[in-house]
């Protein structure tokens, strides 16, 4: 899937090189065409924001008209996480002409009026769109802080499509024995019943699951190369997975739980 986005400015600019962006994704199997993704400045991790290295968080909200008729307009609303600095907001490129406004309650709204977005059945490549922006976290940012956001995407007057949360966990990259989330494999994620955890080349000695308030909701102490965590009885939401290997190394990542 290949999407090009552009941004125009009636004022004089020092450079025009950052006014367009290309989005290319290889789609394998099923996927949600409406999502929100977060990428940090260093791009060192998909789930961690390194307090001592990262500065910005770049967000991309993607949408697709999977209905049966062209959408006359598309509206996106995003309630910005309290950990982000509203004054740092910088608008990025978008796939179609739009307007952006700020609403009460830390809500940002993008309107794509008269977009006439084709439906995926009649024009699959043309049914996609996106908008980009970036923000800085408020400082000081404590280790373990979770920065979580979801977007609401409205096609005409239909109920909103709510994206899965994009979540980043704040950490220090220089933390002794701390590994990035790429070394921890969580599958499936999101999950409805439970998930497996495995560490890159190591055995897991103990694993804990915390909610966003810091409460420990699950503890598994069965040393193994692959551990199953049952999520029955847990509320839908984002949780922090913390694991310690038999060698003493610590790992941290996030998992999204969805109640069926």
mmCIF file of C-alpha atoms in Angstrom:
data_model
loop_
_atom_site.group_PDB
_atom_site.id
_atom_site.type_symbol
_atom_site.label_atom_id
_atom_site.label_comp_id
_atom_site.label_asym_id
_atom_site.label_seq_id
_atom_site.Cartn_x
_atom_site.Cartn_y
_atom_site.Cartn_z
ATOM 1 C CA UNK A 1 0.000 0.000 0.000
ATOM 2 C CA UNK A 2 1.511 3.341 -1.052
ATOM 3 C CA UNK A 3 0.190 6.766 0.034
ATOM 4 C CA UNK A 4 1.578 10.239 -0.668
ATOM 5 C CA UNK A 5 0.779 13.190 1.604
ATOM 6 C CA UNK A 6 1.495 16.871 1.087
ATOM 7 C CA UNK A 7 1.319 20.134 3.026
ATOM 8 C CA UNK A 8 1.000 23.595 1.518
ATOM 9 C CA UNK A 9 1.668 26.936 3.240
ATOM 10 C CA UNK A 10 0.704 30.342 1.783
ATOM 11 C CA UNK A 11 3.571 31.986 3.698
ATOM 12 C CA UNK A 12 7.220 32.006 2.672
ATOM 13 C CA UNK A 13 9.155 28.942 3.791
ATOM 14 C CA UNK A 14 12.869 28.327 4.271
ATOM 15 C CA UNK A 15 12.593 24.907 2.648
ATOM 16 C CA UNK A 16 9.999 22.979 0.686
ATOM 17 C CA UNK A 17 11.732 19.632 1.159
ATOM 18 C CA UNK A 18 9.630 18.661 4.183
ATOM 19 C CA UNK A 19 6.209 19.391 2.672
ATOM 20 C CA UNK A 20 5.585 15.930 1.273
ATOM 21 C CA UNK A 21 5.754 12.469 2.781
ATOM 22 C CA UNK A 22 5.391 8.995 1.337
ATOM 23 C CA UNK A 23 3.875 6.110 3.272
ATOM 24 C CA UNK A 24 4.597 2.609 1.966
ATOM 25 C CA UNK A 25 3.432 -0.522 3.783
ATOM 26 C CA UNK A 26 3.524 -4.194 2.882
ATOM 27 C CA UNK A 27 0.182 -5.713 3.818
ATOM 28 C CA UNK A 28 0.181 -9.399 4.730
ATOM 29 C CA UNK A 29 -3.054 -11.061 5.824
ATOM 30 C CA UNK A 30 -5.737 -9.119 7.666
ATOM 31 C CA UNK A 31 -5.097 -5.635 9.053
ATOM 32 C CA UNK A 32 -6.989 -2.605 10.309
ATOM 33 C CA UNK A 33 -6.810 0.161 7.682
ATOM 34 C CA UNK A 34 -7.762 2.792 10.268
ATOM 35 C CA UNK A 35 -5.020 3.231 12.843
ATOM 36 C CA UNK A 36 -2.771 5.624 14.721
ATOM 37 C CA UNK A 37 0.968 5.024 14.929
ATOM 38 C CA UNK A 38 3.654 6.698 17.025
ATOM 39 C CA UNK A 39 7.335 6.961 16.076
ATOM 40 C CA UNK A 40 9.961 8.603 18.294
ATOM 41 C CA UNK A 41 12.843 10.831 17.191
ATOM 42 C CA UNK A 42 15.474 8.103 17.355
ATOM 43 C CA UNK A 43 13.191 5.407 15.893
ATOM 44 C CA UNK A 44 15.085 3.057 18.213
ATOM 45 C CA UNK A 45 11.974 1.305 19.503
ATOM 46 C CA UNK A 46 8.338 0.849 18.534
ATOM 47 C CA UNK A 47 7.147 0.834 22.155
ATOM 48 C CA UNK A 48 9.675 2.890 24.157
ATOM 49 C CA UNK A 49 10.350 6.630 24.397
ATOM 50 C CA UNK A 50 13.950 7.127 25.522
ATOM 51 C CA UNK A 51 13.939 10.084 27.917
ATOM 52 C CA UNK A 52 17.648 10.783 27.457
ATOM 53 C CA UNK A 53 17.632 10.532 23.636
ATOM 54 C CA UNK A 54 14.191 11.155 22.124
ATOM 55 C CA UNK A 55 12.660 14.605 21.715
ATOM 56 C CA UNK A 56 9.636 14.392 19.426
ATOM 57 C CA UNK A 57 6.880 11.855 18.904
ATOM 58 C CA UNK A 58 5.660 11.711 15.306
ATOM 59 C CA UNK A 59 2.078 10.521 14.898
ATOM 60 C CA UNK A 60 0.388 9.202 11.754
ATOM 61 C CA UNK A 61 -3.376 8.651 11.599
ATOM 62 C CA UNK A 62 -4.384 6.507 8.627
ATOM 63 C CA UNK A 63 -7.913 5.999 7.383
ATOM 64 C CA UNK A 64 -9.702 4.064 4.655
ATOM 65 C CA UNK A 65 -13.273 4.167 3.396
ATOM 66 C CA UNK A 66 -14.313 0.507 3.592
ATOM 67 C CA UNK A 67 -17.975 1.331 3.012
ATOM 68 C CA UNK A 68 -19.978 0.909 -0.182
ATOM 69 C CA UNK A 69 -20.193 4.555 -1.299
ATOM 70 C CA UNK A 70 -17.780 7.509 -1.523
ATOM 71 C CA UNK A 71 -17.421 9.536 1.688
ATOM 72 C CA UNK A 72 -18.271 13.206 1.187
ATOM 73 C CA UNK A 73 -16.266 14.274 4.225
ATOM 74 C CA UNK A 74 -13.998 12.765 6.885
ATOM 75 C CA UNK A 75 -13.485 14.145 10.399
ATOM 76 C CA UNK A 76 -10.756 12.981 12.792
ATOM 77 C CA UNK A 77 -10.695 13.874 16.482
ATOM 78 C CA UNK A 78 -7.860 13.080 18.857
ATOM 79 C CA UNK A 79 -7.881 13.713 22.606
ATOM 80 C CA UNK A 80 -4.227 14.390 23.344
ATOM 81 C CA UNK A 81 -2.634 12.548 26.263
ATOM 82 C CA UNK A 82 -1.964 14.748 29.335
ATOM 83 C CA UNK A 83 1.737 13.800 29.146
ATOM 84 C CA UNK A 84 2.107 15.726 25.859
ATOM 85 C CA UNK A 85 2.729 19.477 25.570
ATOM 86 C CA UNK A 86 -0.113 21.042 23.556
ATOM 87 C CA UNK A 87 2.041 24.085 22.745
ATOM 88 C CA UNK A 88 4.566 21.845 20.980
ATOM 89 C CA UNK A 89 2.038 20.697 18.340
ATOM 90 C CA UNK A 90 3.386 20.812 14.787
ATOM 91 C CA UNK A 91 1.178 19.941 11.838
ATOM 92 C CA UNK A 92 2.619 17.525 9.305
ATOM 93 C CA UNK A 93 1.635 16.407 5.836
ATOM 94 C CA UNK A 94 -1.745 14.998 4.831
ATOM 95 C CA UNK A 95 -3.097 13.060 1.884
ATOM 96 C CA UNK A 96 -5.930 15.518 1.111
ATOM 97 C CA UNK A 97 -6.725 19.216 1.746
ATOM 98 C CA UNK A 98 -7.843 19.729 5.347
ATOM 99 C CA UNK A 99 -8.417 22.194 8.164
ATOM 100 C CA UNK A 100 -7.289 21.711 11.762
ATOM 101 C CA UNK A 101 -8.750 23.226 14.925
ATOM 102 C CA UNK A 102 -8.327 22.904 18.682
ATOM 103 C CA UNK A 103 -11.351 22.039 20.812
ATOM 104 C CA UNK A 104 -11.866 22.127 24.600
ATOM 105 C CA UNK A 105 -10.527 19.193 26.575
ATOM 106 C CA UNK A 106 -7.210 18.850 24.663
ATOM 107 C CA UNK A 107 -9.034 17.720 21.518
ATOM 108 C CA UNK A 108 -7.558 18.311 18.060
ATOM 109 C CA UNK A 109 -9.923 18.049 15.082
ATOM 110 C CA UNK A 110 -9.019 17.587 11.430
ATOM 111 C CA UNK A 111 -11.722 18.111 8.787
ATOM 112 C CA UNK A 112 -11.462 16.810 5.237
ATOM 113 C CA UNK A 113 -14.462 18.597 3.730
ATOM 114 C CA UNK A 114 -15.617 17.569 0.263
ATOM 115 C CA UNK A 115 -12.957 14.852 0.180
ATOM 116 C CA UNK A 116 -15.149 12.519 -1.904
ATOM 117 C CA UNK A 117 -13.072 9.581 -0.713
ATOM 118 C CA UNK A 118 -13.805 6.528 -2.908
ATOM 119 C CA UNK A 119 -14.928 3.305 -1.296
ATOM 120 C CA UNK A 120 -12.433 0.445 -1.252
ATOM 121 C CA UNK A 121 -14.557 -1.791 -3.489
ATOM 122 C CA UNK A 122 -14.594 0.643 -6.409
ATOM 123 C CA UNK A 123 -11.120 2.212 -5.954
ATOM 124 C CA UNK A 124 -8.928 0.504 -3.350
ATOM 125 C CA UNK A 125 -5.786 2.660 -3.804
ATOM 126 C CA UNK A 126 -7.837 5.861 -3.744
ATOM 127 C CA UNK A 127 -9.794 4.876 -0.631
ATOM 128 C CA UNK A 128 -6.852 5.574 1.708
ATOM 129 C CA UNK A 129 -5.844 8.782 3.447
ATOM 130 C CA UNK A 130 -3.642 9.990 6.282
ATOM 131 C CA UNK A 131 -2.621 12.954 8.387
ATOM 132 C CA UNK A 132 0.623 13.486 10.319
ATOM 133 C CA UNK A 133 1.603 15.639 13.287
ATOM 134 C CA UNK A 134 4.183 15.642 16.037
ATOM 135 C CA UNK A 135 4.445 16.730 19.670
ATOM 136 C CA UNK A 136 6.890 16.791 22.577
ATOM 137 C CA UNK A 137 6.214 15.214 25.984
ATOM 138 C CA UNK A 138 6.008 17.433 29.038
ATOM 139 C CA UNK A 139 9.153 17.424 31.155
ATOM 140 C CA UNK A 140 10.192 15.983 33.511
ATOM 141 C CA UNK A 141 9.028 12.611 32.212
ATOM 142 C CA UNK A 142 9.355 9.785 34.718
ATOM 143 C CA UNK A 143 10.443 6.258 33.738
ATOM 144 C CA UNK A 144 7.473 3.964 33.379
ATOM 145 C CA UNK A 145 5.136 6.737 32.210
ATOM 146 C CA UNK A 146 2.805 5.524 29.459
ATOM 147 C CA UNK A 147 1.899 7.977 26.682
ATOM 148 C CA UNK A 148 -1.272 6.632 25.117
ATOM 149 C CA UNK A 149 -3.554 8.037 22.417
ATOM 150 C CA UNK A 150 -6.461 6.921 20.273
ATOM 151 C CA UNK A 151 -8.145 8.667 17.360
ATOM 152 C CA UNK A 152 -11.806 8.793 16.303
ATOM 153 C CA UNK A 153 -12.412 8.732 12.543
ATOM 154 C CA UNK A 154 -15.820 9.795 11.201
ATOM 155 C CA UNK A 155 -16.890 9.016 7.636
ATOM 156 C CA UNK A 156 -19.841 11.302 6.813
ATOM 157 C CA UNK A 157 -22.482 10.903 9.526
ATOM 158 C CA UNK A 158 -21.570 7.341 10.505
ATOM 159 C CA UNK A 159 -20.467 6.363 14.042
ATOM 160 C CA UNK A 160 -16.734 6.853 14.596
ATOM 161 C CA UNK A 161 -14.099 4.260 13.853
ATOM 162 C CA UNK A 162 -11.963 4.182 17.002
ATOM 163 C CA UNK A 163 -8.331 3.241 16.456
ATOM 164 C CA UNK A 164 -6.365 0.891 18.655
ATOM 165 C CA UNK A 165 -4.276 2.863 21.185
ATOM 166 C CA UNK A 166 -0.785 3.944 20.219
ATOM 167 C CA UNK A 167 1.259 3.591 23.393
ATOM 168 C CA UNK A 168 4.844 4.441 24.321
ATOM 169 C CA UNK A 169 6.549 3.695 27.640
ATOM 170 C CA UNK A 170 9.117 6.237 28.852
ATOM 171 C CA UNK A 171 12.499 4.756 29.779
ATOM 172 C CA UNK A 172 16.170 5.699 30.055
ATOM 173 C CA UNK A 173 18.224 4.081 27.303
ATOM 174 C CA UNK A 174 21.213 3.951 29.664
ATOM 175 C CA UNK A 175 19.354 1.927 32.282
ATOM 176 C CA UNK A 176 21.606 -0.896 33.494
ATOM 177 C CA UNK A 177 20.396 -4.243 32.232
ATOM 178 C CA UNK A 178 17.300 -2.789 30.551
ATOM 179 C CA UNK A 179 16.489 -4.034 27.066
ATOM 180 C CA UNK A 180 14.246 -2.497 24.421
ATOM 181 C CA UNK A 181 10.924 -4.035 23.510
ATOM 182 C CA UNK A 182 12.350 -5.503 20.283
ATOM 183 C CA UNK A 183 14.036 -8.164 22.469
ATOM 184 C CA UNK A 184 10.664 -9.157 23.946
ATOM 185 C CA UNK A 185 8.170 -10.920 21.687
ATOM 186 C CA UNK A 186 4.492 -10.650 22.678
ATOM 187 C CA UNK A 187 1.952 -12.608 20.660
ATOM 188 C CA UNK A 188 -0.870 -12.057 19.942
ATOM 189 C CA UNK A 189 -0.965 -8.308 20.532
ATOM 190 C CA UNK A 190 -3.693 -7.015 20.797
ATOM 191 C CA UNK A 191 -5.229 -10.003 22.571
ATOM 192 C CA UNK A 192 -8.621 -11.068 23.895
ATOM 193 C CA UNK A 193 -7.751 -14.093 26.058
ATOM 194 C CA UNK A 194 -4.021 -14.052 26.800
ATOM 195 C CA UNK A 195 -0.583 -13.818 25.231
ATOM 196 C CA UNK A 196 2.779 -15.571 24.993
ATOM 197 C CA UNK A 197 5.997 -13.813 26.010
ATOM 198 C CA UNK A 198 9.479 -14.852 24.919
ATOM 199 C CA UNK A 199 12.810 -13.075 25.356
ATOM 200 C CA UNK A 200 15.495 -12.933 22.697
ATOM 201 C CA UNK A 201 17.791 -15.890 23.424
ATOM 202 C CA UNK A 202 16.982 -15.920 27.148
ATOM 203 C CA UNK A 203 14.707 -17.716 29.601
ATOM 204 C CA UNK A 204 12.110 -15.697 31.469
ATOM 205 C CA UNK A 205 12.408 -16.056 35.252
ATOM 206 C CA UNK A 206 9.538 -13.798 36.314
ATOM 207 C CA UNK A 207 6.951 -11.671 34.565
ATOM 208 C CA UNK A 208 4.646 -8.956 35.851
ATOM 209 C CA UNK A 209 1.716 -7.155 34.239
ATOM 210 C CA UNK A 210 0.862 -3.611 35.399
ATOM 211 C CA UNK A 211 -2.041 -1.344 34.496
ATOM 212 C CA UNK A 212 -1.520 2.329 33.658
ATOM 213 C CA UNK A 213 -1.975 3.264 37.330
ATOM 214 C CA UNK A 214 1.054 1.152 38.230
ATOM 215 C CA UNK A 215 -0.935 -1.625 39.910
ATOM 216 C CA UNK A 216 0.387 -5.155 39.439
ATOM 217 C CA UNK A 217 -2.482 -7.266 38.057
ATOM 218 C CA UNK A 218 -0.633 -10.460 37.094
ATOM 219 C CA UNK A 219 2.582 -12.184 38.195
ATOM 220 C CA UNK A 220 3.976 -15.314 36.533
ATOM 221 C CA UNK A 221 6.988 -17.054 38.101
ATOM 222 C CA UNK A 222 7.545 -20.134 35.960
ATOM 223 C CA UNK A 223 11.043 -20.040 34.394
ATOM 224 C CA UNK A 224 10.675 -20.916 30.734
ATOM 225 C CA UNK A 225 11.667 -19.773 27.260
ATOM 226 C CA UNK A 226 8.012 -19.030 26.443
ATOM 227 C CA UNK A 227 5.433 -17.954 29.018
ATOM 228 C CA UNK A 228 1.658 -17.784 28.675
ATOM 229 C CA UNK A 229 -0.167 -14.956 30.471
ATOM 230 C CA UNK A 230 -3.915 -15.383 30.981
ATOM 231 C CA UNK A 231 -5.819 -12.073 30.749
ATOM 232 C CA UNK A 232 -9.239 -13.387 31.825
ATOM 233 C CA UNK A 233 -11.000 -10.901 34.081
ATOM 234 C CA UNK A 234 -8.850 -7.920 33.080
ATOM 235 C CA UNK A 235 -10.470 -4.784 31.705
ATOM 236 C CA UNK A 236 -9.796 -3.687 28.139
ATOM 237 C CA UNK A 237 -6.871 -1.314 27.854
ATOM 238 C CA UNK A 238 -3.109 -0.962 27.625
ATOM 239 C CA UNK A 239 -0.874 -2.771 30.117
ATOM 240 C CA UNK A 240 2.868 -2.705 30.792
ATOM 241 C CA UNK A 241 4.662 -6.050 30.552
ATOM 242 C CA UNK A 242 7.820 -6.319 32.672
ATOM 243 C CA UNK A 243 9.991 -9.419 32.540
ATOM 244 C CA UNK A 244 13.240 -10.521 34.170
ATOM 245 C CA UNK A 245 15.401 -13.201 32.614
ATOM 246 C CA UNK A 246 17.248 -15.920 34.510
ATOM 247 C CA UNK A 247 20.453 -13.936 33.886
ATOM 248 C CA UNK A 248 19.033 -10.853 35.625
ATOM 249 C CA UNK A 249 18.297 -8.697 32.563
ATOM 250 C CA UNK A 250 15.038 -6.741 32.572
ATOM 251 C CA UNK A 251 12.678 -6.140 29.663
ATOM 252 C CA UNK A 252 9.662 -3.879 29.250
ATOM 253 C CA UNK A 253 6.971 -3.509 26.596
ATOM 254 C CA UNK A 254 3.214 -2.960 26.266
ATOM 255 C CA UNK A 255 0.257 -5.172 25.419
ATOM 256 C CA UNK A 256 -3.273 -4.180 24.416
ATOM 257 C CA UNK A 257 -6.134 -6.214 25.900
ATOM 258 C CA UNK A 258 -9.559 -6.223 24.264
ATOM 259 C CA UNK A 259 -12.507 -7.876 25.944
ATOM 260 C CA UNK A 260 -14.536 -9.935 23.441
#
